[in-house]
């Protein structure tokens, strides 16, 4: 017997497998989709079995071991991986590796196992009852009475349990314990209101495979998701529910947990390897029927999927930002098709592409225009900061200050969004005007007050803070702009008695810290929560009646054709946090661009109105949905060589795709990261097949070129 193995190494021949001989002792264990250990040159590598045969060549090497007891990739996932590898122009083995949770990597095999716990149970109820009646030992009585109710872990019982074991009244046994613990939150299932029932029925009865559920924030989309999943479960099928970044939206998990109880597995990046291993095993062992998770949960090895729901479908976290750069939404379409399951895309602010497709009838469109529990959408005021600056109000406008004061008096809560972490934005020399940059990247450093360090948010470089300008050597470096830390500090200066919480990457690195902050704010232990984008999504705080956006222009100024769309999304999402219960909400948006359509239109909560503006611009500039976009990023340590190689690639592409628009090579949006120079080529195209084939060809052609590293990003999140 021989097997074809895809080894975990990037080879210049894309997706090439190697044939190995299977010694007799392993023959029984071999099946497609399992992993094996194989000798490869001088190394021992892990690989996936993709074929079984009977190759008679004489010089084949033997496999060393079979890693998995059960196939870890089923037939569907094996084929799916091949398609994704083509579509994203990436190595097949990297796609398969992305499909598996981290704890499943063979290198971790020795450390990760099921966790077992010793449990105690009573042997015979009657004997125990007799014993309780006769014994004088209070401690023994206590143990037995506890055990009469339920079996318990040994370590939770008092020491008299050993006596009881030796008397034969109780005994030990081993039980597998799942590591992930979630809070027990009561969520009362709401009876769907008329609009929700209507939406639910439209979804169930639609003849479309993909349906866009466009509902304003708080319209009760999550309740509809739960009803849809109930229905799917009643048909004996399984459900996948994706959320943008689950560690930021623990409230959704709580709601799902309390409704679906043990039926659910949770997968996201904030879990420990052990927790993730356990949750994944629940799926493989068919102990659960629902998985709620972030991007990679789309690969959950279910075999009978009835529905795939993607909440906040506009979120850019569904696209992986490193190789393989797959989109979980595209993967959902493929899996939906395979299982004949509906895919639901939910959002208050769908991507322009999704909305356009639903308008064209490629997707079904279901809309919810009102909030569910009779809450009204908040009033949004836009404040022109150019006028405020003249009055000396740099950070907080008059209106925002008055509103904060008012909420503090009323004991209501405040959310402040500032889309920049750290203390200041950048460091500029007041003497020579130069801006302090990272020595390894073409990016400005950010000052962090808590640690008194200047940090690069790209490569992690950090240096002690100093006021000496590296250019003119005078003592004139000053902090310009502001980040979350500074906003918090200024707020406390203005309102000394205010209690604040801050949520950004710096305050949430510790496991469970997101949740702590959210719970603390929920329990009204603080008046104001200050944060980056993290606070904008999915949170439901009934006491929040004021949302302030300190500076709405941060995204707007990025060189990205989606900058208006992202600005509109963020403003709508964060506005959606205000006035979610019976208290009316107000939103104050501070901006230097009050006339920009994305900012102006965030006032009315009318997505369609915004869409109509945006789509005109997309058409005029031949951007998606009118074209597809591919980004080719060429990086190299030598500046000149990198330009030369980039030009060669550009010329080759131009020759091959005469009909499409090819831009560049030009200097990357960040021209240097970690001492590597970057150039970019952009293709705006309509002929998908032609361009994807060409890029796969270029991948193979450039793989052996040691001077440069070429990366491909189909439909990039930003450029
Ligand atoms: P979305 O997911 O659209 O933002 P949610 O499902 O989170 O909306 O609902 C918003 C709020 O309205 C939540 O507090 C939820 O409990 C409440 N809600 C949703 N549906 C109903 C309903 N039918 N009756 C009463 N309250 C509801
Ligand atoms: Zn750097």
XYZ file of C-alpha atoms and ligand atoms in Angstrom:
747
model
C 0.000 0.000 0.000
C 1.209 3.514 -0.789
C -0.244 6.918 0.056
C -0.013 10.364 -1.495
C 0.896 12.921 1.141
C 0.686 16.693 1.039
C 3.488 17.827 3.340
C 3.488 20.958 5.464
C 6.135 22.859 3.612
C 5.909 25.507 0.948
C 7.114 23.887 -2.240
C 7.644 25.602 -5.510
C 5.378 23.103 -7.238
C 2.016 24.138 -5.959
C 0.071 21.382 -4.210
C 2.454 18.588 -5.177
C 1.998 15.401 -3.153
C 4.680 12.788 -2.404
C 4.183 9.059 -2.406
C 5.158 6.993 0.640
C 5.087 3.337 1.480
C 2.841 2.188 4.343
C 4.389 -0.492 6.593
C 2.016 -3.352 7.430
C 1.519 -2.280 11.033
C -0.155 0.988 9.869
C -2.312 -0.429 7.075
C -5.456 -0.621 9.181
C -5.059 2.999 10.290
C -4.824 4.593 6.869
C -7.642 6.676 5.445
C -7.900 9.817 3.371
C -7.985 13.024 5.403
C -5.796 11.763 8.264
C -2.398 13.206 9.011
C 0.865 11.245 8.995
C 4.455 11.900 9.974
C 6.885 11.356 7.122
C 10.615 11.672 6.509
C 11.370 14.547 4.141
C 15.025 15.087 3.326
C 16.597 15.367 6.731
C 13.403 16.528 8.433
C 10.343 14.824 9.838
C 7.219 16.563 8.580
C 3.506 16.397 9.095
C 1.311 15.801 6.049
C -2.242 15.089 4.941
C -3.163 11.830 3.208
C -4.874 12.838 -0.030
C -4.726 9.547 -1.944
C -4.296 5.802 -1.447
C -2.716 3.632 -4.113
C -0.439 0.794 -4.927
C 2.705 2.362 -6.338
C 5.312 -0.307 -7.172
C 8.342 2.024 -7.351
C 11.198 0.560 -5.377
C 12.808 3.579 -3.763
C 9.813 4.867 -1.780
C 10.312 5.891 1.822
C 8.091 4.616 4.614
C 5.841 6.778 6.754
C 6.856 7.144 10.395
C 3.496 7.355 12.118
C -0.212 7.994 11.685
C -1.205 11.021 13.742
C -5.007 10.944 13.796
C -7.382 8.272 15.014
C -10.205 9.706 12.897
C -9.869 11.543 9.594
C -9.550 15.188 10.459
C -10.544 16.424 6.993
C -13.612 14.880 5.416
C -14.241 14.645 1.703
C -16.119 17.936 1.559
C -13.330 19.847 3.319
C -10.634 18.289 1.144
C -12.351 19.466 -2.027
C -13.263 22.812 -0.463
C -9.604 23.401 0.367
C -8.586 22.882 -3.241
C -11.113 25.439 -4.431
C -10.040 27.989 -1.795
C -6.389 27.504 -2.645
C -7.143 28.310 -6.300
C -9.408 31.267 -5.549
C -7.032 32.882 -3.071
C -3.826 32.001 -4.921
C -2.302 30.285 -1.915
C -0.753 26.950 -1.019
C -3.164 24.101 -0.436
C -1.386 22.950 2.681
C -1.741 26.389 4.258
C -5.481 26.256 3.548
C -5.827 22.863 5.237
C -3.860 24.132 8.190
C -6.184 27.138 8.488
C -9.122 24.765 8.634
C -7.890 23.137 11.822
C -7.877 24.819 15.196
C -4.452 25.553 16.626
C -4.591 22.831 19.267
C -4.713 20.223 16.510
C -1.279 20.908 15.084
C 0.788 17.730 15.391
C 3.570 19.610 17.105
C 1.151 20.132 19.972
C 0.074 16.507 19.987
C 2.072 15.547 23.024
C 0.819 18.407 25.165
C -2.836 18.575 24.243
C -5.168 15.898 25.444
C -8.606 15.660 26.867
C -8.724 16.840 30.435
C -10.085 14.170 32.766
C -11.334 14.755 36.274
C -12.000 12.266 39.076
C -15.676 12.196 39.991
C -17.411 10.520 42.913
C -20.759 8.756 42.765
C -22.787 6.877 45.359
C -23.069 3.123 44.933
C -26.480 2.244 46.311
C -28.991 4.849 47.356
C -30.670 2.756 50.070
C -27.420 1.918 51.823
C -26.435 5.560 51.768
C -29.732 6.655 53.287
C -29.354 4.047 56.059
C -25.812 5.185 56.701
C -26.824 8.839 56.953
C -29.454 7.885 59.529
C -26.966 6.010 61.651
C -23.655 7.927 61.428
C -22.549 10.670 63.815
C -19.988 12.162 61.423
C -21.215 15.524 60.261
C -18.577 15.682 57.524
C -19.531 12.306 56.095
C -23.202 13.219 56.160
C -22.459 16.414 54.290
C -20.637 14.555 51.499
C -23.328 11.933 51.117
C -26.112 14.479 51.028
C -24.292 16.398 48.296
C -23.808 13.217 46.305
C -27.431 12.220 46.614
C -28.252 15.244 44.484
C -25.550 14.789 41.839
C -22.125 13.274 41.143
C -19.319 15.692 42.024
C -15.593 16.120 41.357
C -13.404 14.652 44.092
C -11.713 17.958 44.733
C -14.983 19.677 45.590
C -15.730 17.293 48.456
C -14.362 17.305 52.000
C -11.699 14.821 53.091
C -14.118 12.342 54.660
C -14.827 11.095 51.163
C -11.836 8.737 51.457
C -13.413 6.979 54.423
C -16.639 6.618 52.464
C -14.746 5.093 49.536
C -13.064 2.534 51.785
C -16.462 1.665 53.287
C -17.706 0.949 49.769
C -20.506 3.509 49.952
C -19.198 5.680 47.127
C -16.691 5.163 44.294
C -14.409 7.053 41.925
C -14.697 7.310 38.179
C -13.052 9.390 35.462
C -14.949 11.955 33.500
C -13.816 14.084 30.582
C -14.168 17.736 31.381
C -14.419 20.555 28.898
C -12.134 23.427 29.689
C -14.229 26.277 28.370
C -16.440 27.705 31.080
C -19.090 30.253 30.241
C -21.236 32.342 32.513
C -24.730 31.191 33.160
C -26.850 34.044 31.947
C -30.577 33.878 31.777
C -31.818 34.997 28.419
C -35.546 35.119 28.109
C -36.451 34.186 24.577
C -38.516 36.978 23.100
C -41.633 36.256 21.200
C -40.960 37.612 17.733
C -42.907 40.756 16.931
C -44.873 41.218 13.733
C -41.952 42.581 11.698
C -39.668 39.843 12.904
C -42.194 37.101 12.069
C -42.591 38.628 8.667
C -38.832 38.655 8.110
C -38.518 35.106 9.406
C -41.191 33.862 7.006
C -39.666 35.691 4.077
C -36.345 33.988 4.811
C -37.838 30.517 5.266
C -39.951 30.797 2.116
C -37.371 32.460 -0.101
C -36.222 30.557 -3.157
C -32.799 32.231 -2.975
C -29.758 30.406 -1.558
C -28.283 33.593 -0.111
C -30.367 36.151 1.746
C -29.344 39.562 2.984
C -31.096 40.558 6.211
C -30.731 44.315 6.332
C -32.069 45.470 9.684
C -31.286 48.642 11.616
C -29.322 48.242 14.859
C -31.543 46.786 17.554
C -34.161 45.550 15.103
C -33.915 42.102 16.669
C -31.839 40.279 14.065
C -30.234 38.106 16.725
C -33.653 36.860 17.859
C -34.459 35.965 14.258
C -31.179 34.053 13.945
C -32.113 32.015 16.989
C -35.553 31.186 15.599
C -34.020 30.147 12.280
C -31.589 27.863 14.088
C -34.430 26.377 16.186
C -36.147 25.489 12.959
C -33.020 23.911 11.449
C -32.406 21.847 14.588
C -35.984 20.582 14.475
C -35.184 19.199 11.035
C -32.208 17.331 12.517
C -29.657 19.585 10.860
C -26.714 21.675 12.025
C -26.035 25.411 12.074
C -22.984 27.645 11.808
C -23.220 31.186 13.109
C -20.318 33.542 12.453
C -19.732 36.706 14.409
C -17.034 39.286 13.636
C -14.713 38.896 16.591
C -16.361 36.886 19.263
C -14.104 38.030 22.051
C -15.521 41.505 21.506
C -19.125 40.401 21.520
C -19.420 38.089 24.525
C -23.012 39.221 24.975
C -24.028 37.297 21.862
C -22.401 34.110 23.156
C -24.250 34.461 26.424
C -27.555 34.784 24.608
C -26.849 31.752 22.443
C -25.523 29.695 25.340
C -28.538 30.344 27.474
C -30.920 29.491 24.648
C -29.200 26.456 23.135
C -27.404 25.188 26.273
C -25.274 22.089 25.582
C -26.035 22.054 21.863
C -23.422 24.653 21.105
C -19.668 24.823 20.576
C -17.745 28.084 20.619
C -14.653 28.769 18.540
C -12.586 31.924 18.532
C -9.094 33.231 18.887
C -9.358 34.269 22.523
C -9.771 30.667 23.651
C -6.763 28.806 24.998
C -5.445 25.973 22.823
C -6.939 23.469 25.255
C -10.367 25.090 25.209
C -10.342 25.228 21.432
C -9.292 21.599 21.241
C -12.238 20.584 23.426
C -14.770 22.676 21.519
C -13.582 21.295 18.182
C -13.793 17.769 19.530
C -17.423 18.312 20.498
C -18.105 18.974 16.817
C -16.109 15.976 15.584
C -17.828 13.729 18.112
C -21.231 15.086 17.051
C -22.052 16.212 20.570
C -23.207 19.616 19.348
C -25.331 20.882 16.506
C -24.432 24.561 16.532
C -21.137 26.337 16.347
C -20.810 30.025 17.085
C -17.481 31.436 16.177
C -15.231 33.875 14.416
C -13.898 33.503 10.863
C -12.349 30.033 11.015
C -15.502 28.497 12.508
C -16.766 28.393 8.926
C -14.635 25.227 8.608
C -16.496 23.427 11.408
C -16.496 19.751 10.358
C -20.273 19.400 10.359
C -21.716 16.949 7.856
C -25.352 18.022 7.664
C -25.489 21.805 7.661
C -28.954 23.360 7.481
C -28.076 27.050 7.746
C -25.072 29.372 7.856
C -25.596 32.795 9.413
C -23.070 35.591 9.126
C -23.769 38.422 11.526
C -22.395 41.902 10.728
C -21.485 40.669 7.267
C -19.790 43.964 6.406
C -17.111 43.342 9.012
C -13.596 43.082 7.613
C -12.660 40.369 10.099
C -14.276 37.782 7.807
C -11.345 38.159 5.477
C -8.104 36.664 6.774
C -5.370 39.302 6.623
C -2.519 36.842 6.108
C -2.082 33.821 3.859
C -4.291 32.140 2.876
C -6.336 35.319 2.431
C -9.721 33.672 2.268
C -13.077 35.262 2.923
C -15.268 33.278 5.301
C -18.275 34.629 3.404
C -17.096 33.149 0.106
C -16.406 29.893 1.923
C -19.915 30.022 3.392
C -21.351 30.254 -0.124
C -19.396 27.156 -1.178
C -20.409 25.160 1.880
C -24.003 26.361 1.625
C -24.142 25.095 -1.928
C -22.624 21.736 -0.999
C -25.110 21.166 1.828
C -28.028 22.811 0.107
C -28.250 25.159 3.086
C -29.303 28.791 3.110
C -26.692 31.431 3.852
C -27.985 34.480 5.754
C -25.967 37.708 5.693
C -27.080 40.072 8.445
C -26.163 43.721 8.858
C -27.472 47.201 9.513
C -24.902 48.435 7.001
C -24.223 45.735 4.407
C -21.238 46.037 2.121
C -22.008 47.957 -1.043
C -21.322 44.753 -2.986
C -23.822 42.685 -0.984
C -26.539 45.289 -1.180
C -26.006 45.697 -4.915
C -26.270 41.938 -5.401
C -29.494 41.798 -3.434
C -30.928 44.676 -5.452
C -30.068 42.803 -8.619
C -31.842 39.735 -7.287
C -28.769 37.512 -6.947
C -29.450 37.443 -3.196
C -32.816 37.622 -1.471
C -33.400 40.876 0.426
C -35.268 41.081 3.727
C -35.457 44.403 5.572
C -36.245 45.541 9.112
C -36.569 49.280 9.468
C -37.653 49.637 13.094
C -36.143 48.722 16.445
C -37.673 45.657 18.083
C -38.717 46.664 21.579
C -40.327 49.950 20.524
C -37.050 51.740 21.237
C -36.585 54.675 18.888
C -33.417 55.228 16.905
C -31.220 57.893 18.488
C -31.010 61.511 17.416
C -27.686 62.192 15.701
C -26.055 65.625 15.796
C -23.043 66.473 13.685
C -20.659 69.044 15.123
C -18.292 71.013 12.892
C -14.974 70.977 14.737
C -13.404 73.707 12.590
C -15.806 76.099 14.335
C -15.181 74.587 17.774
C -11.407 74.900 17.382
C -11.841 78.653 16.900
C -13.634 78.729 20.246
C -10.710 76.852 21.797
C -12.495 73.490 22.098
C -9.960 71.019 20.781
C -11.059 67.653 22.063
C -14.642 68.074 23.240
C -17.189 70.351 21.621
C -19.470 72.483 23.773
C -22.422 70.279 22.939
C -20.629 67.082 23.877
C -19.500 68.540 27.200
C -22.995 69.710 28.093
C -24.442 66.344 27.168
C -21.863 64.458 29.225
C -22.668 66.641 32.207
C -26.372 66.055 31.717
C -25.948 62.237 31.583
C -23.772 62.281 34.696
C -26.502 64.161 36.526
C -29.151 61.728 35.352
C -26.992 58.715 36.234
C -27.130 57.471 32.657
C -24.132 56.061 30.787
C -21.837 57.405 28.084
C -19.853 55.761 25.298
C -16.946 57.677 23.735
C -15.341 56.454 20.524
C -11.855 57.531 19.575
C -10.437 55.444 16.821
C -6.849 55.542 17.941
C -5.224 53.785 20.846
C -2.345 55.136 22.850
C -1.917 58.627 24.187
C -1.110 60.815 21.249
C -1.362 60.250 17.528
C 2.180 61.038 16.516
C 5.285 62.908 17.611
C 6.260 66.027 15.716
C 9.245 68.339 16.172
C 8.134 71.920 16.832
C 11.518 73.155 15.653
C 12.051 71.402 12.305
C 8.604 69.925 11.663
C 9.814 66.368 11.186
C 7.621 63.524 12.383
C 9.170 60.703 14.345
C 8.985 57.384 12.531
C 9.750 53.779 13.362
C 13.344 52.952 12.387
C 12.133 49.776 10.628
C 8.841 50.899 9.097
C 7.538 53.835 7.167
C 5.050 54.630 9.891
C 4.812 57.177 12.709
C 5.392 56.138 16.300
C 2.653 56.506 18.891
C 3.307 57.638 22.456
C 1.862 55.444 25.227
C 1.660 57.208 28.518
C 1.028 54.221 30.805
C 4.332 52.678 29.796
C 6.027 56.005 28.870
C 7.137 54.449 25.590
C 6.902 55.271 21.898
C 5.572 52.302 19.967
C 5.215 51.210 16.353
C 1.760 49.705 15.822
C 3.067 47.775 12.805
C 6.140 45.860 13.962
C 5.877 46.298 17.714
C 9.109 48.301 18.002
C 9.206 50.256 21.266
C 11.617 52.866 22.603
C 11.812 54.997 25.715
C 10.142 58.319 25.281
C 12.348 61.315 24.659
C 11.785 64.892 23.549
C 14.978 65.024 21.486
C 14.233 65.245 17.770
C 16.344 62.710 15.846
C 16.674 65.169 12.922
C 17.585 68.549 14.443
C 18.651 67.218 17.875
C 16.758 69.946 19.744
C 14.516 69.278 22.684
C 11.359 69.962 20.654
C 9.435 66.724 20.027
C 5.780 67.224 20.956
C 2.827 64.870 21.086
C 0.242 65.740 18.468
C -3.303 64.498 18.171
C -4.802 62.192 20.757
C -5.657 58.576 21.461
C -7.867 56.739 23.947
C -5.487 57.307 26.869
C -5.506 61.057 26.405
C -9.262 61.295 25.992
C -9.684 59.444 29.261
C -7.215 61.714 31.006
C -8.841 64.911 29.713
C -12.299 63.677 30.633
C -11.208 63.050 34.209
C -9.668 66.533 34.348
C -12.973 68.060 33.272
C -15.185 65.859 35.436
C -13.095 64.860 38.477
C -15.778 62.616 39.956
C -16.443 60.670 36.741
C -15.739 56.940 36.759
C -14.266 55.720 33.478
C -13.370 52.457 31.794
C -11.138 52.157 28.751
C -11.302 49.430 26.128
C -8.613 49.111 23.451
C -5.926 46.578 22.542
C -3.775 47.797 25.407
C -6.377 47.163 28.115
C -7.620 43.869 26.714
C -4.533 41.727 26.187
C -5.252 39.650 29.295
C -7.596 36.721 28.778
C -11.129 37.560 29.847
C -10.407 41.267 30.186
C -12.904 42.290 27.475
C -15.613 40.593 29.344
C -14.556 42.088 32.663
C -14.754 45.586 31.223
C -18.118 44.899 29.613
C -19.574 43.354 32.755
C -18.277 46.161 34.888
C -19.833 48.767 32.602
C -23.050 46.745 32.428
C -23.216 46.783 36.247
C -22.910 50.560 36.130
C -19.549 50.579 37.894
C -18.497 53.362 35.517
C -20.194 56.356 33.916
C -18.256 56.361 30.684
C -16.647 53.735 28.488
C -13.912 55.099 26.232
C -12.663 52.916 23.428
C -11.582 52.242 19.892
C -13.719 50.479 17.247
C -13.990 47.629 19.733
C -16.830 49.371 21.539
C -18.815 49.980 18.378
C -20.060 46.502 17.609
C -22.811 44.337 19.000
C -22.903 45.604 22.580
C -26.192 46.148 24.330
C -26.054 48.491 27.339
C -29.563 49.644 28.263
C -28.332 52.653 30.264
C -26.253 54.184 27.477
C -28.068 57.268 26.252
C -25.132 59.238 24.896
C -22.593 58.215 22.290
C -19.824 60.655 21.418
C -17.538 60.221 18.434
C -14.469 62.301 19.197
C -13.178 62.400 15.646
C -15.123 60.868 12.783
C -12.410 61.657 10.239
C -9.725 59.121 11.155
C -10.907 56.507 8.669
C -12.125 59.029 6.141
C -8.584 60.240 5.613
C -7.172 56.822 4.802
C -6.185 56.264 1.177
C -8.753 53.546 0.579
C -11.669 53.441 -1.828
C -13.782 52.028 0.996
C -12.948 54.825 3.441
C -16.416 56.413 3.152
C -18.143 53.072 3.466
C -16.087 52.188 6.547
C -16.798 55.578 8.079
C -20.526 55.213 7.510
C -20.475 51.668 8.965
C -18.593 52.702 12.051
C -20.810 55.717 12.722
C -23.989 53.684 12.250
C -22.725 50.850 14.418
C -21.601 53.054 17.263
C -24.775 55.147 17.028
C -26.657 51.885 17.362
C -25.339 51.534 20.910
C -27.383 54.544 22.082
C -30.926 54.420 23.400
C -31.458 50.674 23.060
C -34.009 50.431 25.881
C -36.809 52.776 26.917
C -34.449 55.734 27.474
C -34.016 57.905 24.371
C -30.524 58.067 22.901
C -28.403 60.826 21.448
C -25.281 60.668 19.316
C -22.787 63.484 18.825
C -20.390 63.150 15.921
C -17.429 65.546 15.892
C -15.828 66.063 12.485
C -13.755 68.373 10.328
C -15.715 67.193 7.266
C -19.357 67.902 8.132
C -20.300 67.983 4.445
C -18.927 64.575 3.552
C -21.878 62.397 2.449
C -20.884 59.422 4.627
C -20.916 61.609 7.708
C -23.937 63.664 6.733
C -26.082 60.646 5.935
C -25.251 58.807 9.155
C -27.725 61.232 10.705
C -30.836 59.671 9.204
C -30.312 55.910 9.786
C -31.313 55.431 6.170
C -28.864 52.975 4.679
C -30.437 53.026 1.263
C -29.988 56.768 0.941
C -26.287 56.351 1.676
C -26.026 53.393 -0.690
C -27.464 55.429 -3.544
C -24.710 58.030 -3.133
C -21.892 55.531 -2.749
C -22.880 53.361 -5.702
C -22.694 56.341 -8.065
C -19.085 56.907 -7.097
C -18.235 53.237 -7.427
C -19.620 53.257 -10.934
C -17.794 56.387 -11.951
C -14.453 55.118 -10.677
C -14.943 51.503 -11.789
C -14.667 50.100 -8.271
C -16.483 47.041 -6.855
C -19.249 45.985 -7.430
C -18.516 47.201 -10.992
C -15.134 45.496 -11.017
C -13.213 42.969 -8.947
C -9.923 43.966 -7.410
C -6.726 42.004 -6.938
C -3.715 43.339 -5.112
C -0.247 41.958 -5.744
C 2.250 42.928 -3.110
C 5.930 42.545 -3.852
C 8.363 42.812 -0.963
C 12.150 42.745 -0.955
C 15.096 43.844 1.147
C 16.889 45.550 -1.735
C 15.014 48.624 -2.964
C 16.311 48.610 -6.568
C 15.938 44.891 -7.133
C 12.427 44.967 -5.767
C 11.440 47.706 -8.257
C 12.972 45.782 -11.152
C 11.240 42.539 -10.287
C 7.954 44.365 -9.704
C 8.195 45.979 -13.144
C 8.735 42.591 -14.758
C 5.612 41.242 -13.095
C 3.637 44.340 -14.102
C 4.694 43.997 -17.747
C 3.814 40.308 -17.774
C 0.339 40.989 -16.431
C -0.303 43.808 -18.911
C 0.622 41.541 -21.779
C -1.712 38.782 -20.615
C -4.825 40.744 -19.628
C -5.226 43.456 -22.232
C -8.887 44.091 -21.432
C -8.415 44.792 -17.719
C -7.131 47.830 -15.830
C -3.644 47.286 -14.400
C -2.204 49.928 -12.059
C 1.382 50.120 -10.852
C 3.739 48.898 -9.642
C 3.745 51.776 -7.225
C 5.095 52.271 -3.739
C 2.929 50.387 -1.213
C 0.485 52.207 1.073
C 3.115 51.577 3.729
C 6.342 51.542 1.772
C 8.537 49.867 4.359
C 7.680 47.409 7.137
C 10.359 45.734 9.236
C 13.055 46.828 6.771
C 11.327 45.224 3.800
C 10.300 47.515 0.920
C 6.889 47.044 -0.640
C 5.473 47.699 -4.088
C 1.930 47.099 -5.216
C 0.229 46.192 -8.460
C -3.538 46.499 -8.636
C -5.798 44.848 -11.189
C -9.375 46.026 -11.615
C -11.045 43.316 -13.619
C -14.237 41.672 -14.746
C -12.964 38.368 -16.102
C -12.515 36.471 -12.855
C -11.368 33.190 -14.335
C -8.711 34.725 -16.544
C -7.191 36.855 -13.796
C -7.233 34.184 -11.091
C -5.566 31.731 -13.471
C -2.955 34.314 -14.356
C -2.202 35.047 -10.705
C -1.807 31.345 -9.957
C 0.630 31.207 -12.851
C 2.595 34.173 -11.508
C 2.696 32.561 -8.091
C 4.453 29.509 -9.516
C 6.754 31.634 -11.705
C 7.947 33.793 -8.807
C 8.158 31.200 -6.071
C 11.822 30.433 -6.749
C 12.854 34.071 -6.923
C 14.939 34.608 -3.795
C 15.105 38.399 -4.245
C 11.424 39.022 -3.660
C 8.390 37.632 -1.941
C 5.103 37.989 -3.804
C 1.746 37.972 -2.062
C -1.716 37.991 -3.546
C -4.827 39.506 -2.057
C -8.055 38.989 -3.949
C -10.683 41.561 -3.011
C -8.438 43.196 -0.393
C -9.916 44.759 2.720
C -8.175 48.008 1.984
C -5.803 49.572 -0.477
P -29.905 43.342 16.507
O -29.253 41.985 16.506
O -30.714 43.611 15.278
O -29.012 44.488 16.866
P -31.111 42.369 18.963
O -31.581 41.017 18.583
O -29.857 42.480 19.747
O -31.014 43.295 17.659
O -32.301 43.099 19.718
C -32.172 44.396 20.252
C -32.848 44.477 21.605
O -34.242 44.294 21.448
C -32.361 43.398 22.536
O -32.256 43.934 23.843
C -33.438 42.353 22.462
O -33.546 41.601 23.660
C -34.681 43.179 22.213
N -35.689 42.450 21.397
C -35.469 41.825 20.220
N -36.599 41.268 19.753
C -37.567 41.543 20.648
C -38.987 41.249 20.747
N -39.622 40.551 19.803
N -39.637 41.698 21.831
C -38.996 42.401 22.795
N -37.697 42.714 22.774
C -36.980 42.302 21.716
Zn 7.913 49.461 12.996
